[in-house]
Amino acid sequence: MKTKKTSEKGSKRSLLKSLGPGFLLAGAAIGVSHLVQSTRAGADYGFILVWALVLACVTKYPFMEFGPRYAAATGNHLITGYKKLGVFPYWAFIVFTVGTMFIIQAAVTIVTAGLAERLFNFGWSPFTWSLVITIFCISLLLIGKYPGLDKSMKIIVSFLTIATLAAVVMAFGAGTVTKTLETPTPSLWTTASIGFIIAFMGWMPIPLDASVWHSIWTREKAKQTKHRPSIKEAFTDFNIGYLAASLIGLLFLTLGALVMFGSGTSFSSNSVEFSSQLVALYGKTLGSWSTPIISIAAFIALLSTTLTVTDAFPRVISEILNPENKQPKVENKKWKDYKIGIFVIPILSLCILFFLSGSFIFLIDFATGLSFLSAPFLAWFNYKLVTGSHLKKEDQPSPAYRKFSLFCFAVLVIFTLVYLYYILFM
């Protein structure tokens, strides 16, 4: 007969087996949206945009959580669910993914490359650094496979949280709070401010298509550990990752407000140059001894995103090419397609950086726009999957949680309509 203590130990071991996909989600989230957008929000507006960060994280929460919920309840990922919903959800997701993946891969890689040169000062060009970083990510993923990615991201996210928190504590210790609070905040009703707030909230903490990545990672984790997580375990793992990503976003906004707001510096719209300004201003405010801490934190933030994105897109493509089937032949085919994708997608992204650098801003705007437009669709698809006949009643959200989800969906729709109005008429 099992004792209560034995049962608790078994429960803890079971939970530990389930932890991992949430850290990958955090690693994917903590990138340009955090280092650049969150810091810039604090740098340009002080603490006044904390509400925007919190609102963005809260309204995306249920639809992101539905990914691991569906995977834990069914043993499948969301792509399989979209196919069951019908032709439109399935092909809409494919269009959204293919339309953005090369540009997103290129964007996170080039910003990571710029920070790498800022940190190591080897005199290499951004393209050379992009190539080196790409080779590093591919090598780590092919040699370590999913377990290697899982372990790496637990270390990276834990270190990044500690380093960013230490940086914020140092900023508070430097006595910058009074200066920040006394500096007049700019108007939020200008065209530039509205445009920035839209972009800031749209990418914070991560676009909604990452819910699909999370569902795939949850399934892959279960396959590696031979333990299919319960809804409760998947929920706990998700909360750790999502809350970590949200907290670090708030920390970077705080850094921008304490160190950069009211500094009189004109901040660059270029992500790499802005990151360099952040590092330089931090050293100027607190002393040169603090520069390595923020430099490493910034580089690790972008490297974590590049690494998880390099893994996520090939996994998505391999799952699209090989519909859900657990036969050994199909699993082997998925691994082969993953290995092809892990080379093809970064190579085409590097080609974009090399040949289309002059049009890169246009491409980024296109990818950003597509992500904005996809959010309400993916949110609704996810909601239909976890509230319909695809899940048992006991695995579905409670009535109160459904109402909360529908409220969040309404906010996402309004947000998207405001974005369209801004693009078309402002």
Tab-separated table of C-alpha atoms in Angstrom:
chain	number	residue	atom	x	y	z
A	1	MET	CA	0.000	0.000	0.000
A	2	LYS	CA	1.387	3.397	-0.992
A	3	THR	CA	1.985	5.886	1.777
A	4	LYS	CA	1.234	9.595	1.427
A	5	LYS	CA	4.980	10.364	1.372
A	6	THR	CA	5.612	7.796	-1.390
A	7	SER	CA	2.744	9.262	-3.403
A	8	GLU	CA	4.140	12.800	-3.007
A	9	LYS	CA	7.612	11.677	-4.124
A	10	GLY	CA	6.113	9.963	-7.156
A	11	SER	CA	4.147	13.098	-7.963
A	12	LYS	CA	7.276	15.274	-7.738
A	13	ARG	CA	9.261	12.902	-9.966
A	14	SER	CA	6.409	12.919	-12.460
A	15	LEU	CA	6.338	16.729	-12.471
A	16	LEU	CA	10.117	16.961	-12.939
A	17	LYS	CA	9.827	14.658	-15.955
A	18	SER	CA	7.315	17.092	-17.459
A	19	LEU	CA	9.374	20.275	-16.987
A	20	GLY	CA	11.140	21.561	-20.076
A	21	PRO	CA	8.784	22.794	-22.822
A	22	GLY	CA	7.960	25.848	-20.685
A	23	PHE	CA	11.643	26.787	-20.565
A	24	LEU	CA	11.823	26.442	-24.362
A	25	LEU	CA	8.828	28.755	-24.661
A	26	ALA	CA	10.567	31.284	-22.399
A	27	GLY	CA	13.772	30.998	-24.426
A	28	ALA	CA	11.856	31.626	-27.656
A	29	ALA	CA	9.986	34.569	-26.126
A	30	ILE	CA	12.931	36.381	-24.561
A	31	GLY	CA	14.458	37.985	-27.616
A	32	VAL	CA	13.969	41.157	-29.641
A	33	SER	CA	10.565	41.715	-28.013
A	34	HIS	CA	12.206	41.843	-24.570
A	35	LEU	CA	15.682	43.214	-25.110
A	36	VAL	CA	14.710	45.847	-27.672
A	37	GLN	CA	10.951	46.484	-27.441
A	38	SER	CA	10.573	46.250	-23.636
A	39	THR	CA	13.738	48.237	-22.970
A	40	ARG	CA	12.718	50.832	-25.524
A	41	ALA	CA	9.290	51.126	-23.893
A	42	GLY	CA	11.022	52.051	-20.641
A	43	ALA	CA	13.630	54.210	-22.379
A	44	ASP	CA	11.071	56.320	-24.260
A	45	TYR	CA	8.104	56.296	-21.878
A	46	GLY	CA	9.398	55.448	-18.409
A	47	PHE	CA	7.015	53.228	-16.424
A	48	ILE	CA	3.854	54.443	-18.130
A	49	LEU	CA	3.643	51.433	-20.511
A	50	VAL	CA	3.697	48.779	-17.797
A	51	TRP	CA	-0.065	48.449	-18.361
A	52	ALA	CA	0.528	47.608	-22.043
A	53	LEU	CA	3.012	44.859	-21.152
A	54	VAL	CA	0.703	43.357	-18.539
A	55	LEU	CA	-2.350	43.538	-20.832
A	56	ALA	CA	-0.466	41.840	-23.694
A	57	CYS	CA	0.755	39.007	-21.449
A	58	VAL	CA	-2.652	38.484	-19.818
A	59	THR	CA	-4.711	38.458	-23.044
A	60	LYS	CA	-2.431	35.909	-24.751
A	61	TYR	CA	-2.178	33.697	-21.674
A	62	PRO	CA	-5.183	31.361	-22.216
A	63	PHE	CA	-4.497	30.768	-25.911
A	64	MET	CA	-0.840	29.985	-25.249
A	65	GLU	CA	-1.849	27.636	-22.405
A	66	PHE	CA	-4.259	25.761	-24.683
A	67	GLY	CA	-1.257	24.397	-26.649
A	68	PRO	CA	0.265	22.248	-23.875
A	69	ARG	CA	-3.241	21.493	-22.530
A	70	TYR	CA	-4.233	19.967	-25.873
A	71	ALA	CA	-0.947	18.042	-26.148
A	72	ALA	CA	-1.254	16.646	-22.605
A	73	ALA	CA	-4.907	15.693	-23.048
A	74	THR	CA	-4.645	14.065	-26.482
A	75	GLY	CA	-0.982	13.130	-26.966
A	76	ASN	CA	-1.055	15.140	-30.214
A	77	HIS	CA	0.068	18.655	-31.125
A	78	LEU	CA	-2.026	21.587	-32.312
A	79	ILE	CA	-1.280	21.036	-36.008
A	80	THR	CA	-3.169	17.745	-35.785
A	81	GLY	CA	-5.969	19.626	-34.045
A	82	TYR	CA	-6.122	22.294	-36.742
A	83	LYS	CA	-6.462	19.569	-39.368
A	84	LYS	CA	-9.386	18.078	-37.435
A	85	LEU	CA	-11.058	21.498	-37.279
A	86	GLY	CA	-11.111	21.700	-41.066
A	87	VAL	CA	-9.306	22.864	-44.184
A	88	PHE	CA	-9.265	26.587	-43.354
A	89	PRO	CA	-7.605	26.395	-39.883
A	90	TYR	CA	-5.004	23.931	-41.153
A	91	TRP	CA	-3.994	25.870	-44.259
A	92	ALA	CA	-4.271	29.249	-42.554
A	93	PHE	CA	-1.669	28.102	-40.033
A	94	ILE	CA	0.602	26.859	-42.842
A	95	VAL	CA	0.345	30.213	-44.661
A	96	PHE	CA	1.071	32.151	-41.452
A	97	THR	CA	4.094	29.937	-40.705
A	98	VAL	CA	5.671	29.872	-44.164
A	99	GLY	CA	5.014	33.585	-44.591
A	100	THR	CA	7.044	34.518	-41.499
A	101	MET	CA	9.556	31.784	-40.617
A	102	PHE	CA	12.456	32.788	-42.894
A	103	ILE	CA	12.162	36.461	-41.969
A	104	ILE	CA	11.875	35.762	-38.224
A	105	GLN	CA	14.878	33.427	-38.376
A	106	ALA	CA	16.888	36.084	-40.228
A	107	ALA	CA	15.822	38.868	-37.842
A	108	VAL	CA	16.729	37.125	-34.583
A	109	THR	CA	20.007	35.875	-36.055
A	110	ILE	CA	21.227	39.277	-37.255
A	111	VAL	CA	20.415	40.996	-33.946
A	112	THR	CA	22.228	38.200	-32.065
A	113	ALA	CA	25.155	38.657	-34.444
A	114	GLY	CA	25.363	42.374	-33.688
A	115	LEU	CA	25.378	41.737	-29.937
A	116	ALA	CA	28.027	39.020	-30.340
A	117	GLU	CA	30.387	41.498	-32.019
A	118	ARG	CA	29.582	44.081	-29.325
A	119	LEU	CA	30.468	41.531	-26.638
A	120	PHE	CA	33.513	39.803	-28.178
A	121	ASN	CA	34.830	42.576	-30.475
A	122	PHE	CA	36.440	40.217	-33.017
A	123	GLY	CA	36.002	42.669	-35.888
A	124	TRP	CA	33.723	40.280	-37.782
A	125	SER	CA	30.905	41.444	-40.038
A	126	PRO	CA	27.264	40.852	-39.018
A	127	PHE	CA	26.925	38.233	-41.779
A	128	THR	CA	30.021	36.334	-40.567
A	129	TRP	CA	28.670	36.309	-37.019
A	130	SER	CA	25.261	35.194	-38.339
A	131	LEU	CA	26.921	32.271	-40.088
A	132	VAL	CA	28.888	31.283	-36.968
A	133	ILE	CA	25.804	31.510	-34.732
A	134	THR	CA	23.756	29.478	-37.215
A	135	ILE	CA	26.406	26.735	-37.347
A	136	PHE	CA	26.581	26.694	-33.539
A	137	CYS	CA	22.786	26.339	-33.176
A	138	ILE	CA	22.510	23.626	-35.827
A	139	SER	CA	25.411	21.665	-34.325
A	140	LEU	CA	23.962	21.819	-30.818
A	141	LEU	CA	20.534	20.689	-32.010
A	142	LEU	CA	21.808	17.821	-34.170
A	143	ILE	CA	24.297	16.538	-31.589
A	144	GLY	CA	22.248	17.102	-28.436
A	145	LYS	CA	18.848	16.675	-30.135
A	146	TYR	CA	15.812	17.503	-27.985
A	147	PRO	CA	17.436	16.548	-24.639
A	148	GLY	CA	20.368	18.864	-25.397
A	149	LEU	CA	18.017	21.738	-26.232
A	150	ASP	CA	15.952	21.020	-23.125
A	151	LYS	CA	18.939	21.100	-20.765
A	152	SER	CA	20.547	24.107	-22.472
A	153	MET	CA	17.386	26.199	-22.222
A	154	LYS	CA	16.887	25.425	-18.523
A	155	ILE	CA	20.395	26.760	-17.868
A	156	ILE	CA	20.037	29.769	-20.199
A	157	VAL	CA	16.647	30.939	-18.910
A	158	SER	CA	17.702	30.484	-15.269
A	159	PHE	CA	20.934	32.433	-15.837
A	160	LEU	CA	19.168	35.145	-17.822
A	161	THR	CA	16.565	35.653	-15.099
A	162	ILE	CA	19.246	35.982	-12.416
A	163	ALA	CA	21.464	38.277	-14.540
A	164	THR	CA	18.590	40.575	-15.550
A	165	LEU	CA	17.288	40.749	-11.995
A	166	ALA	CA	20.809	41.619	-10.772
A	167	ALA	CA	21.022	44.371	-13.387
A	168	VAL	CA	17.700	45.853	-12.243
A	169	VAL	CA	18.762	45.736	-8.577
A	170	MET	CA	21.978	47.569	-9.479
A	171	ALA	CA	19.984	50.181	-11.376
A	172	PHE	CA	17.762	50.793	-8.338
A	173	GLY	CA	20.897	50.981	-6.190
A	174	ALA	CA	22.335	53.692	-8.412
A	175	GLY	CA	19.618	56.079	-7.258
A	176	THR	CA	18.011	56.554	-10.687
A	177	VAL	CA	14.406	56.104	-9.511
A	178	THR	CA	13.861	59.754	-8.570
A	179	LYS	CA	15.185	60.979	-11.908
A	180	THR	CA	12.892	58.554	-13.764
A	181	LEU	CA	9.786	59.527	-11.819
A	182	GLU	CA	10.464	63.265	-12.150
A	183	THR	CA	11.051	63.173	-15.924
A	184	PRO	CA	7.923	64.234	-17.892
A	185	THR	CA	6.478	61.389	-19.987
A	186	PRO	CA	5.673	61.941	-23.663
A	187	SER	CA	2.133	61.771	-25.019
A	188	LEU	CA	0.734	58.336	-25.885
A	189	TRP	CA	-1.682	59.784	-28.444
A	190	THR	CA	0.750	60.693	-31.204
A	191	THR	CA	0.973	58.576	-34.352
A	192	ALA	CA	4.484	57.417	-33.413
A	193	SER	CA	3.430	56.435	-29.880
A	194	ILE	CA	0.369	54.491	-31.047
A	195	GLY	CA	2.477	52.671	-33.636
A	196	PHE	CA	5.052	51.713	-31.045
A	197	ILE	CA	2.448	50.512	-28.516
A	198	ILE	CA	0.828	48.317	-31.170
A	199	ALA	CA	4.163	46.718	-32.104
A	200	PHE	CA	5.166	46.376	-28.458
A	201	MET	CA	1.977	44.569	-27.428
A	202	GLY	CA	1.836	42.446	-30.574
A	203	TRP	CA	5.169	40.783	-29.906
A	204	MET	CA	4.967	40.672	-26.095
A	205	PRO	CA	5.773	38.185	-24.740
A	206	ILE	CA	5.635	36.122	-27.979
A	207	PRO	CA	3.383	35.754	-31.071
A	208	LEU	CA	0.548	33.221	-30.675
A	209	ASP	CA	1.905	30.736	-33.215
A	210	ALA	CA	4.394	29.748	-30.494
A	211	SER	CA	1.505	27.857	-28.871
A	212	VAL	CA	1.971	25.323	-31.668
A	213	TRP	CA	5.699	25.071	-30.931
A	214	HIS	CA	4.915	24.492	-27.268
A	215	SER	CA	2.472	21.693	-28.079
A	216	ILE	CA	5.114	20.002	-30.263
A	217	TRP	CA	7.786	20.356	-27.555
A	218	THR	CA	5.337	18.937	-24.974
A	219	ARG	CA	4.751	15.902	-27.176
A	220	GLU	CA	8.491	15.525	-27.858
A	221	LYS	CA	9.265	15.721	-24.132
A	222	ALA	CA	6.702	12.982	-23.456
A	223	LYS	CA	8.303	10.846	-26.149
A	224	GLN	CA	11.805	11.328	-24.704
A	225	THR	CA	10.822	10.647	-21.078
A	226	LYS	CA	8.141	8.055	-21.934
A	227	HIS	CA	5.876	10.016	-19.589
A	228	ARG	CA	2.784	11.755	-20.903
A	229	PRO	CA	2.150	14.729	-18.603
A	230	SER	CA	-1.174	15.276	-16.908
A	231	ILE	CA	-3.078	18.494	-17.544
A	232	LYS	CA	-1.893	19.761	-14.148
A	233	GLU	CA	1.772	18.979	-14.913
A	234	ALA	CA	1.588	20.609	-18.359
A	235	PHE	CA	-0.118	23.620	-16.770
A	236	THR	CA	2.658	23.961	-14.164
A	237	ASP	CA	5.399	23.683	-16.787
A	238	PHE	CA	3.676	26.272	-18.978
A	239	ASN	CA	3.236	28.702	-16.091
A	240	ILE	CA	6.930	28.532	-15.192
A	241	GLY	CA	7.970	29.428	-18.735
A	242	TYR	CA	5.269	31.981	-19.508
A	243	LEU	CA	5.575	33.811	-16.205
A	244	ALA	CA	9.384	33.838	-16.544
A	245	ALA	CA	9.070	35.405	-20.004
A	246	SER	CA	6.570	37.978	-18.702
A	247	LEU	CA	8.706	38.810	-15.653
A	248	ILE	CA	11.861	39.275	-17.714
A	249	GLY	CA	9.915	41.552	-20.076
A	250	LEU	CA	8.976	43.675	-17.069
A	251	LEU	CA	12.597	43.675	-15.866
A	252	PHE	CA	13.903	44.912	-19.227
A	253	LEU	CA	11.228	47.650	-19.279
A	254	THR	CA	12.373	48.645	-15.779
A	255	LEU	CA	15.996	48.724	-16.964
A	256	GLY	CA	15.071	51.032	-19.823
A	257	ALA	CA	13.125	53.326	-17.502
A	258	LEU	CA	15.844	53.527	-14.833
A	259	VAL	CA	18.914	53.736	-17.054
A	260	MET	CA	17.786	55.312	-20.333
A	261	PHE	CA	14.616	57.353	-19.715
A	262	GLY	CA	15.415	61.052	-19.435
A	263	SER	CA	19.054	60.513	-20.431
A	264	GLY	CA	18.769	62.950	-23.330
A	265	THR	CA	20.083	60.335	-25.764
A	266	SER	CA	18.458	59.890	-29.165
A	267	PHE	CA	17.826	56.158	-29.462
A	268	SER	CA	18.336	54.280	-32.712
A	269	SER	CA	15.473	52.386	-34.357
A	270	ASN	CA	18.019	49.752	-35.421
A	271	SER	CA	17.874	46.787	-33.015
A	272	VAL	CA	21.640	46.166	-32.925
A	273	GLU	CA	22.544	49.838	-32.463
A	274	PHE	CA	19.855	50.231	-29.799
A	275	SER	CA	21.244	47.223	-27.907
A	276	SER	CA	24.723	48.743	-28.037
A	277	GLN	CA	23.314	52.033	-26.695
A	278	LEU	CA	21.694	50.109	-23.848
A	279	VAL	CA	25.004	48.477	-22.895
A	280	ALA	CA	26.935	51.754	-23.182
A	281	LEU	CA	24.428	53.749	-21.117
A	282	TYR	CA	24.331	51.088	-18.455
A	283	GLY	CA	28.118	51.234	-18.106
A	284	LYS	CA	27.979	55.027	-18.000
A	285	THR	CA	25.322	55.025	-15.271
A	286	LEU	CA	26.711	52.348	-12.987
A	287	GLY	CA	30.346	52.110	-14.039
A	288	SER	CA	32.310	50.059	-16.555
A	289	TRP	CA	32.326	47.059	-14.190
A	290	SER	CA	28.604	46.554	-14.882
A	291	THR	CA	28.975	46.442	-18.674
A	292	PRO	CA	29.855	42.703	-18.920
A	293	ILE	CA	26.750	41.710	-16.943
A	294	ILE	CA	24.285	43.508	-19.194
A	295	SER	CA	26.274	42.541	-22.324
A	296	ILE	CA	26.125	38.847	-21.448
A	297	ALA	CA	22.454	39.068	-20.431
A	298	ALA	CA	21.572	40.764	-23.721
A	299	PHE	CA	23.550	38.282	-25.827
A	300	ILE	CA	22.137	35.258	-23.985
A	301	ALA	CA	18.602	36.636	-24.442
A	302	LEU	CA	18.982	36.762	-28.212
A	303	LEU	CA	20.948	33.507	-28.462
A	304	SER	CA	18.169	31.662	-26.621
A	305	THR	CA	15.637	32.945	-29.159
A	306	THR	CA	17.812	32.034	-32.139
A	307	LEU	CA	18.403	28.534	-30.765
A	308	THR	CA	14.736	27.778	-30.078
A	309	VAL	CA	13.562	29.282	-33.374
A	310	THR	CA	16.170	27.202	-35.237
A	311	ASP	CA	14.596	24.133	-33.626
A	312	ALA	CA	10.920	25.148	-33.779
A	313	PHE	CA	10.418	25.860	-37.475
A	314	PRO	CA	11.948	22.571	-38.760
A	315	ARG	CA	9.816	20.672	-36.227
A	316	VAL	CA	6.683	22.434	-37.455
A	317	ILE	CA	7.513	21.717	-41.105
A	318	SER	CA	8.325	18.051	-40.403
A	319	GLU	CA	4.973	17.658	-38.622
A	320	ILE	CA	3.122	19.307	-41.511
A	321	LEU	CA	4.827	17.006	-44.017
A	322	ASN	CA	4.141	13.920	-41.891
A	323	PRO	CA	0.603	13.903	-40.436
A	324	GLU	CA	0.234	12.493	-36.926
A	325	ASN	CA	1.257	8.841	-37.033
A	326	LYS	CA	3.365	7.055	-34.451
A	327	GLN	CA	4.581	4.218	-36.664
A	328	PRO	CA	8.427	3.860	-36.631
A	329	LYS	CA	8.702	4.571	-40.367
A	330	VAL	CA	6.830	7.857	-40.010
A	331	GLU	CA	8.862	8.871	-36.940
A	332	ASN	CA	12.086	8.233	-38.881
A	333	LYS	CA	10.750	10.271	-41.803
A	334	LYS	CA	9.968	13.143	-39.413
A	335	TRP	CA	13.547	13.097	-38.107
A	336	LYS	CA	14.915	13.131	-41.680
A	337	ASP	CA	12.661	16.041	-42.646
A	338	TYR	CA	13.662	17.856	-39.445
A	339	LYS	CA	17.353	17.475	-40.362
A	340	ILE	CA	16.667	18.829	-43.850
A	341	GLY	CA	14.669	21.737	-42.448
A	342	ILE	CA	17.296	22.625	-39.876
A	343	PHE	CA	19.703	23.353	-42.745
A	344	VAL	CA	17.347	24.707	-45.416
A	345	ILE	CA	15.482	27.280	-43.280
A	346	PRO	CA	18.618	28.940	-41.778
A	347	ILE	CA	20.401	28.877	-45.170
A	348	LEU	CA	17.501	30.640	-46.901
A	349	SER	CA	17.374	33.088	-43.987
A	350	LEU	CA	21.078	33.815	-44.431
A	351	CYS	CA	20.426	34.389	-48.145
A	352	ILE	CA	17.808	36.991	-47.169
A	353	LEU	CA	20.423	38.719	-44.996
A	354	PHE	CA	23.030	38.596	-47.752
A	355	PHE	CA	20.998	39.475	-50.851
A	356	LEU	CA	17.999	41.407	-49.502
A	357	SER	CA	19.535	43.505	-46.725
A	358	GLY	CA	18.249	46.660	-48.429
A	359	SER	CA	14.660	45.392	-48.194
A	360	PHE	CA	15.016	43.873	-44.740
A	361	ILE	CA	12.927	46.511	-42.945
A	362	PHE	CA	10.098	45.920	-45.413
A	363	LEU	CA	10.325	42.165	-44.826
A	364	ILE	CA	10.257	42.637	-41.051
A	365	ASP	CA	7.161	44.842	-41.355
A	366	PHE	CA	5.528	42.173	-43.507
A	367	ALA	CA	6.268	39.399	-40.985
A	368	THR	CA	5.112	41.590	-38.103
A	369	GLY	CA	1.877	42.411	-39.918
A	370	LEU	CA	1.175	38.762	-40.688
A	371	SER	CA	1.751	37.847	-37.035
A	372	PHE	CA	-0.687	40.574	-35.951
A	373	LEU	CA	-3.362	39.381	-38.356
A	374	SER	CA	-2.892	35.734	-37.396
A	375	ALA	CA	-3.373	36.277	-33.650
A	376	PRO	CA	-7.220	36.304	-33.491
A	377	PHE	CA	-7.440	33.343	-35.884
A	378	LEU	CA	-5.002	31.174	-33.932
A	379	ALA	CA	-6.619	32.219	-30.649
A	380	TRP	CA	-10.026	31.114	-31.924
A	381	PHE	CA	-8.681	27.845	-33.356
A	382	ASN	CA	-7.051	27.013	-30.008
A	383	TYR	CA	-10.219	27.910	-28.111
A	384	LYS	CA	-12.376	25.685	-30.344
A	385	LEU	CA	-9.994	22.762	-29.902
A	386	VAL	CA	-10.062	22.766	-26.098
A	387	THR	CA	-13.772	23.526	-25.681
A	388	GLY	CA	-15.183	21.147	-28.295
A	389	SER	CA	-15.482	17.397	-28.656
A	390	HIS	CA	-11.728	16.974	-29.147
A	391	LEU	CA	-11.122	16.987	-25.368
A	392	LYS	CA	-12.860	15.132	-22.550
A	393	LYS	CA	-15.061	17.319	-20.371
A	394	GLU	CA	-12.688	17.004	-17.390
A	395	ASP	CA	-9.760	18.272	-19.534
A	396	GLN	CA	-11.604	21.320	-20.843
A	397	PRO	CA	-11.383	24.818	-19.301
A	398	SER	CA	-13.873	25.666	-16.557
A	399	PRO	CA	-16.866	27.927	-17.382
A	400	ALA	CA	-15.165	30.874	-15.650
A	401	TYR	CA	-11.932	30.282	-17.593
A	402	ARG	CA	-13.931	30.152	-20.840
A	403	LYS	CA	-15.454	33.545	-20.105
A	404	PHE	CA	-12.004	34.937	-19.332
A	405	SER	CA	-10.705	33.462	-22.615
A	406	LEU	CA	-13.528	35.042	-24.605
A	407	PHE	CA	-12.797	38.412	-22.985
A	408	CYS	CA	-9.126	38.031	-23.982
A	409	PHE	CA	-10.207	37.065	-27.499
A	410	ALA	CA	-12.300	40.234	-27.760
A	411	VAL	CA	-9.281	42.314	-26.700
A	412	LEU	CA	-7.126	40.608	-29.359
A	413	VAL	CA	-9.735	41.343	-32.041
A	414	ILE	CA	-9.949	45.013	-31.000
A	415	PHE	CA	-6.173	45.198	-30.926
A	416	THR	CA	-5.979	43.769	-34.473
A	417	LEU	CA	-8.623	46.209	-35.761
A	418	VAL	CA	-6.664	49.126	-34.254
A	419	TYR	CA	-3.537	47.789	-35.985
A	420	LEU	CA	-5.344	47.647	-39.344
A	421	TYR	CA	-6.692	51.159	-38.861
A	422	TYR	CA	-3.196	52.405	-38.028
A	423	ILE	CA	-1.686	50.732	-41.123
A	424	LEU	CA	-4.401	51.897	-43.515
A	425	PHE	CA	-5.281	55.378	-42.295
A	426	MET	CA	-2.512	56.796	-40.106
